[in-house]
Amino acid sequence: METLIALAAVVLLIALGMSLIHRLNAQHDARIAAHHFSDPFPAIVRPPGHGPHPPTGRAARSRATGTWP
C-alpha cells in the first residue's frame, strides 16, 4: 500500500512540474512575441542601396530561366 501511495505522489509531482514548465514556456513565448527585434537602433539610418543585393551570375540566370546552367 505504501508503494502505491509513493508512486501516486511521484506521478503527481511530475504532473505539477510539467504544468509549471508549460506555463513558464508560455510566459516566455509571450514576452518574446511582445518584444520587437526588427529595429535595435532606430537612430541609425542606412543609405539607399545598402539593403539585400540582387542575385548575380548563375543564381540570377537560374532564377530567371528556372534552370541551372
N, CA, C and O atoms as a MOPAC input file, in Angstrom:
PM7 MOZYME 1SCF
protein

 N      0.82000 1    -1.19900 1     0.00000 1
 C      0.00000 1     0.00000 1     0.00000 1
 C      0.86200 1     1.26000 1     0.00000 1
 O      0.54200 1     2.24000 1    -0.67300 1
 N      1.96100 1     1.22600 1     0.76300 1
 C      2.83500 1     2.39000 1     0.80700 1
 C      3.47100 1     2.65700 1    -0.55700 1
 O      3.69600 1     3.80500 1    -0.94000 1
 N      3.75500 1     1.57700 1    -1.27800 1
 C      4.35000 1     1.72500 1    -2.60700 1
 C      3.38500 1     2.43600 1    -3.55100 1
 O      3.79900 1     3.28100 1    -4.34500 1
 N      2.12200 1     2.09900 1    -3.46800 1
 C      1.11600 1     2.73200 1    -4.31800 1
 C      0.98900 1     4.22300 1    -3.99900 1
 O      0.86900 1     5.04500 1    -4.90800 1
 N      1.01500 1     4.56500 1    -2.72700 1
 C      0.93600 1     5.98300 1    -2.32600 1
 C      2.17900 1     6.73500 1    -2.79700 1
 O      2.07700 1     7.86200 1    -3.28000 1
 N      3.34100 1     6.11900 1    -2.66000 1
 C      4.57600 1     6.76900 1    -3.11600 1
 C      4.56400 1     6.95600 1    -4.62300 1
 O      4.98100 1     7.99900 1    -5.12800 1
 N      4.08800 1     5.94600 1    -5.34200 1
 C      4.00700 1     6.05200 1    -6.79700 1
 C      3.03100 1     7.15800 1    -7.21200 1
 O      3.31300 1     7.91400 1    -8.14200 1
 N      1.89700 1     7.25400 1    -6.53400 1
 C      0.92000 1     8.31000 1    -6.83400 1
 C      1.52200 1     9.69000 1    -6.54200 1
 O      1.29200 1    10.63900 1    -7.29200 1
 N      2.28600 1     9.80000 1    -5.46100 1
 C      2.91000 1    11.08200 1    -5.13000 1
 C      3.94500 1    11.48300 1    -6.19000 1
 O      4.03300 1    12.65100 1    -6.56800 1
 N      4.71900 1    10.51400 1    -6.65900 1
 C      5.71900 1    10.80600 1    -7.69200 1
 C      5.03800 1    11.24300 1    -8.98500 1
 O      5.47100 1    12.20300 1    -9.62200 1
 N      3.97600 1    10.54400 1    -9.37100 1
 C      3.24000 1    10.90900 1   -10.58900 1
 C      2.64500 1    12.30600 1   -10.44300 1
 O      2.67500 1    13.09300 1   -11.38900 1
 N      2.10900 1    12.61700 1    -9.27500 1
 C      1.54200 1    13.94400 1    -9.03900 1
 C      2.61300 1    15.03200 1    -9.12500 1
 O      2.37900 1    16.08500 1    -9.71900 1
 N      3.77200 1    14.78700 1    -8.54200 1
 C      4.85700 1    15.77000 1    -8.60700 1
 C      5.35800 1    15.96500 1   -10.03700 1
 O      5.67400 1    17.08600 1   -10.43700 1
 N      5.42900 1    14.89100 1   -10.79700 1
 C      5.83900 1    15.01300 1   -12.19700 1
 C      4.81600 1    15.83200 1   -12.97400 1
 O      5.18900 1    16.69000 1   -13.77300 1
 N      3.53400 1    15.57700 1   -12.74900 1
 C      2.48900 1    16.33400 1   -13.44000 1
 C      2.54700 1    17.81500 1   -13.06200 1
 O      2.39800 1    18.67700 1   -13.92800 1
 N      2.76100 1    18.11700 1   -11.78700 1
 C      2.87100 1    19.51500 1   -11.36900 1
 C      4.09400 1    20.18900 1   -11.99900 1
 O      4.02300 1    21.34700 1   -12.41100 1
 N      5.20200 1    19.47300 1   -12.07200 1
 C      6.40400 1    20.01700 1   -12.70000 1
 C      6.19800 1    20.28700 1   -14.18400 1
 O      6.63600 1    21.31400 1   -14.70400 1
 N      5.52800 1    19.35800 1   -14.86400 1
 C      5.24900 1    19.56300 1   -16.28400 1
 C      4.34700 1    20.76900 1   -16.49000 1
 O      4.54700 1    21.54900 1   -17.42100 1
 N      3.35500 1    20.91900 1   -15.62400 1
 C      2.44800 1    22.06400 1   -15.72300 1
 C      3.20100 1    23.38300 1   -15.50700 1
 O      2.97600 1    24.35600 1   -16.22600 1
 N      4.08400 1    23.40600 1   -14.52400 1
 C      4.86800 1    24.60800 1   -14.24800 1
 C      5.76700 1    24.95800 1   -15.42900 1
 O      5.84500 1    26.12000 1   -15.82800 1
 N      6.43500 1    23.97400 1   -15.98000 1
 C      7.31100 1    24.22100 1   -17.13300 1
 C      6.49900 1    24.71900 1   -18.32700 1
 O      6.93500 1    25.62200 1   -19.04100 1
 N      5.32400 1    24.13600 1   -18.54400 1
 C      4.46600 1    24.56900 1   -19.64900 1
 C      4.05200 1    26.02600 1   -19.48100 1
 O      4.09000 1    26.79500 1   -20.44100 1
 N      3.65600 1    26.41000 1   -18.26500 1
 C      3.25500 1    27.79900 1   -18.01200 1
 C      4.42200 1    28.76300 1   -18.17800 1
 O      4.24500 1    29.85600 1   -18.71500 1
 N      5.61500 1    28.37600 1   -17.72300 1
 C      6.78300 1    29.24000 1   -17.87400 1
 C      7.15500 1    29.41200 1   -19.34500 1
 O      7.52600 1    30.50900 1   -19.76300 1
 N      7.06100 1    28.33900 1   -20.13400 1
 C      7.34000 1    28.44200 1   -21.56100 1
 C      6.33800 1    29.35800 1   -22.25100 1
 O      6.72100 1    30.15000 1   -23.11200 1
 N      5.06400 1    29.26300 1   -21.88900 1
 C      4.05300 1    30.13100 1   -22.48600 1
 C      4.31200 1    31.59000 1   -22.12200 1
 O      4.14800 1    32.47700 1   -22.96000 1
 N      4.71100 1    31.84100 1   -20.88600 1
 C      5.01500 1    33.20500 1   -20.46400 1
 C      6.23100 1    33.73800 1   -21.22100 1
 O      6.24900 1    34.90100 1   -21.62300 1
 N      7.23000 1    32.90600 1   -21.41300 1
 C      8.43000 1    33.31200 1   -22.13700 1
 C      8.10600 1    33.59600 1   -23.60200 1
 O      8.60100 1    34.57000 1   -24.16900 1
 N      7.27900 1    32.75400 1   -24.21800 1
 C      6.87000 1    32.98300 1   -25.60500 1
 C      6.10000 1    34.29600 1   -25.73900 1
 O      6.25800 1    35.01100 1   -26.72900 1
 N      5.27000 1    34.61300 1   -24.75200 1
 C      4.51600 1    35.86800 1   -24.79800 1
 C      5.45300 1    37.06600 1   -24.69000 1
 O      5.23600 1    38.08100 1   -25.35200 1
 N      6.48300 1    36.96000 1   -23.87100 1
 C      7.45800 1    38.05700 1   -23.76600 1
 C      8.21100 1    38.24500 1   -25.07000 1
 O      8.44200 1    39.37700 1   -25.49700 1
 N      8.59600 1    37.14400 1   -25.70800 1
 C      9.31300 1    37.23700 1   -26.97400 1
 C      8.41500 1    37.85400 1   -28.04300 1
 O      8.86900 1    38.68900 1   -28.82500 1
 N      7.14300 1    37.45000 1   -28.08400 1
 C      6.21900 1    37.98000 1   -29.08300 1
 C      5.96500 1    39.47000 1   -28.87200 1
 O      5.73000 1    40.19400 1   -29.84000 1
 N      6.00600 1    39.93500 1   -27.63900 1
 C      5.73700 1    41.34400 1   -27.35000 1
 C      6.93400 1    42.23200 1   -27.65000 1
 O      6.77800 1    43.43900 1   -27.83100 1
 N      8.11600 1    41.65600 1   -27.70500 1
 C      9.32300 1    42.44900 1   -27.93400 1
 C      9.63200 1    42.50000 1   -29.42200 1
 O      9.59300 1    41.47500 1   -30.10300 1
 N      9.93900 1    43.68700 1   -29.92700 1
 C     10.22700 1    43.86100 1   -31.34600 1
 C     11.73200 1    43.86700 1   -31.55000 1
 O     12.44000 1    44.72500 1   -31.02300 1
 N     12.21200 1    42.90000 1   -32.32000 1
 C     13.63700 1    42.77400 1   -32.55600 1
 C     14.07400 1    43.41000 1   -33.87200 1
 O     15.26700 1    43.41500 1   -34.17800 1
 N     13.14100 1    43.94700 1   -34.65800 1
 C     13.47800 1    44.37900 1   -36.01200 1
 C     14.35100 1    45.63600 1   -36.05000 1
 O     15.21400 1    45.73500 1   -36.92200 1
 N     14.16800 1    46.58600 1   -35.15300 1
 C     14.91600 1    47.83000 1   -35.19100 1
 C     15.68400 1    48.02700 1   -33.88700 1
 O     15.19800 1    48.72200 1   -32.99600 1
 N     16.87800 1    47.42800 1   -33.75100 1
 C     17.60200 1    47.58000 1   -32.49900 1
 C     18.12600 1    48.99200 1   -32.28400 1
 O     18.21200 1    49.45700 1   -31.14700 1
 N     18.47900 1    49.68100 1   -33.37600 1
 C     18.99000 1    51.04500 1   -33.27900 1
 C     18.23500 1    51.92200 1   -34.27700 1
 O     18.71600 1    52.12700 1   -35.39100 1
 N     17.07300 1    52.44000 1   -33.90800 1
 C     16.28600 1    53.21900 1   -34.86000 1
 C     16.95900 1    54.52600 1   -35.26600 1
 O     16.57000 1    55.10900 1   -36.27800 1
 N     17.95100 1    55.01100 1   -34.52300 1
 C     18.61200 1    56.25500 1   -34.87800 1
 C     19.56400 1    56.06600 1   -36.05900 1
 O     19.90900 1    57.03200 1   -36.73800 1
 N     19.98800 1    54.83200 1   -36.30400 1
 C     20.90700 1    54.56700 1   -37.40900 1
 C     20.08100 1    54.30100 1   -38.66100 1
 O     19.29400 1    53.35600 1   -38.71100 1
 N     20.26900 1    55.14100 1   -39.66100 1
 C     19.52900 1    55.00200 1   -40.90800 1
 C     20.51900 1    54.60000 1   -41.99500 1
 O     21.53500 1    55.26600 1   -42.19600 1
 N     20.22300 1    53.52100 1   -42.68700 1
 C     21.09700 1    53.08100 1   -43.76500 1
 C     20.79600 1    53.86300 1   -45.03100 1
 O     19.63600 1    54.13700 1   -45.33900 1
 N     21.84200 1    54.22200 1   -45.76500 1
 C     21.61100 1    54.91100 1   -47.03700 1
 C     20.95600 1    53.97500 1   -48.04600 1
 O     21.06300 1    52.75500 1   -47.91700 1
 N     20.28500 1    54.52700 1   -49.04300 1
 C     19.67000 1    53.68100 1   -50.06700 1
 C     20.73200 1    52.83200 1   -50.76600 1
 O     21.86300 1    53.27200 1   -50.96800 1
 N     20.35300 1    51.63400 1   -51.12300 1
 C     21.27100 1    50.75500 1   -51.82600 1
 C     22.07500 1    49.85900 1   -50.91000 1
 O     22.86300 1    49.04700 1   -51.39500 1
 N     21.90700 1    49.97600 1   -49.59300 1
 C     22.65500 1    49.13400 1   -48.67500 1
 C     21.81200 1    47.99100 1   -48.12700 1
 O     22.14900 1    47.40100 1   -47.10000 1
 N     20.71600 1    47.68000 1   -48.81300 1
 C     19.86700 1    46.56100 1   -48.41200 1
 C     20.40600 1    45.26900 1   -48.99900 1
 O     21.57300 1    45.20000 1   -49.38300 1
 N     19.57300 1    44.25500 1   -49.07200 1
 C     19.99600 1    42.99900 1   -49.68400 1
 C     20.31100 1    43.20100 1   -51.16200 1
 O     19.58600 1    43.90000 1   -51.87000 1
 N     21.37100 1    42.59900 1   -51.60800 1
 C     21.78300 1    42.76000 1   -53.00100 1
 C     21.03800 1    41.77800 1   -53.89300 1
 O     20.77800 1    40.64900 1   -53.47900 1
 N     20.68700 1    42.19100 1   -55.12400 1
 C     20.02800 1    41.26400 1   -56.04100 1
 C     21.00400 1    40.16800 1   -56.47100 1
 O     22.20900 1    40.41300 1   -56.51700 1
 N     20.51800 1    38.97300 1   -56.78400 1
 C     21.41500 1    37.89400 1   -57.18600 1
 C     22.07800 1    38.20300 1   -58.52800 1
 O     21.48800 1    38.82700 1   -59.41100 1
 N     23.29400 1    37.75600 1   -58.64500 1
 C     24.02800 1    37.96100 1   -59.88600 1
 C     24.59300 1    36.62900 1   -60.35600 1
 O     24.64000 1    35.66500 1   -59.59200 1
 N     25.01300 1    36.57800 1   -61.59000 1
 C     25.67700 1    35.39600 1   -62.11700 1
 C     24.74100 1    34.21900 1   -62.27700 1
 O     23.62900 1    34.36700 1   -62.78400 1
 N     25.19700 1    33.02000 1   -61.83600 1
 C     24.44700 1    31.78800 1   -62.03000 1
 C     23.10700 1    31.80200 1   -61.29700 1
 O     22.11600 1    31.27900 1   -61.80700 1
 N     23.07200 1    32.39200 1   -60.11100 1
 C     21.83300 1    32.42100 1   -59.34700 1
 C     20.77100 1    33.24500 1   -60.06100 1
 O     19.60000 1    32.86400 1   -60.07600 1
 N     21.16600 1    34.37200 1   -60.65600 1
 C     20.21500 1    35.21600 1   -61.37100 1
 C     19.70900 1    34.50700 1   -62.62100 1
 O     18.52300 1    34.58100 1   -62.94200 1
 N     20.60900 1    33.81700 1   -63.32900 1
 C     20.18400 1    33.11200 1   -64.54800 1
 C     19.23700 1    31.96700 1   -64.20300 1
 O     18.24000 1    31.75700 1   -64.89400 1
 N     19.53900 1    31.22700 1   -63.14200 1
 C     18.67600 1    30.10000 1   -62.79200 1
 C     17.31200 1    30.59800 1   -62.30000 1
 O     16.29400 1    29.95500 1   -62.56000 1
 N     17.27800 1    31.72300 1   -61.60100 1
 C     16.00500 1    32.27100 1   -61.14600 1
 C     15.19200 1    32.79000 1   -62.32100 1
 O     13.97100 1    32.63300 1   -62.35100 1
 N     15.86600 1    33.41300 1   -63.29700 1
 C     15.15100 1    33.98900 1   -64.43500 1
 C     14.63900 1    32.89800 1   -65.38000 1
 O     13.53700 1    33.02400 1   -65.91400 1
 N     15.40200 1    31.84900 1   -65.59300 1
 C     15.02300 1    30.82200 1   -66.55300 1
 C     14.38300 1    29.60000 1   -65.91100 1
 O     13.70900 1    28.82300 1   -66.58700 1
 N     14.58800 1    29.42900 1   -64.62600 1
 C     14.05000 1    28.25700 1   -63.93700 1
 C     14.94700 1    27.03000 1   -64.09600 1
 O     14.57500 1    25.94400 1   -63.65200 1
 N     16.08800 1    27.17300 1   -64.70300 1
 C     17.02000 1    26.05300 1   -64.88200 1
 C     18.38200 1    26.43800 1   -64.36800 1
 O     18.68900 1    27.62100 1   -64.22300 1
 N     19.18600 1    25.46300 1   -64.09700 1
 C     20.56400 1    25.69200 1   -63.65600 1
 C     21.49000 1    25.43400 1   -64.83400 1
 O     21.46600 1    24.34400 1   -65.40600 1
 N     22.31700 1    26.42700 1   -65.21200 1
 C     23.17400 1    26.23800 1   -66.40800 1
 C     24.23100 1    25.19000 1   -66.23600 1
 O     25.00800 1    24.93900 1   -67.15800 1

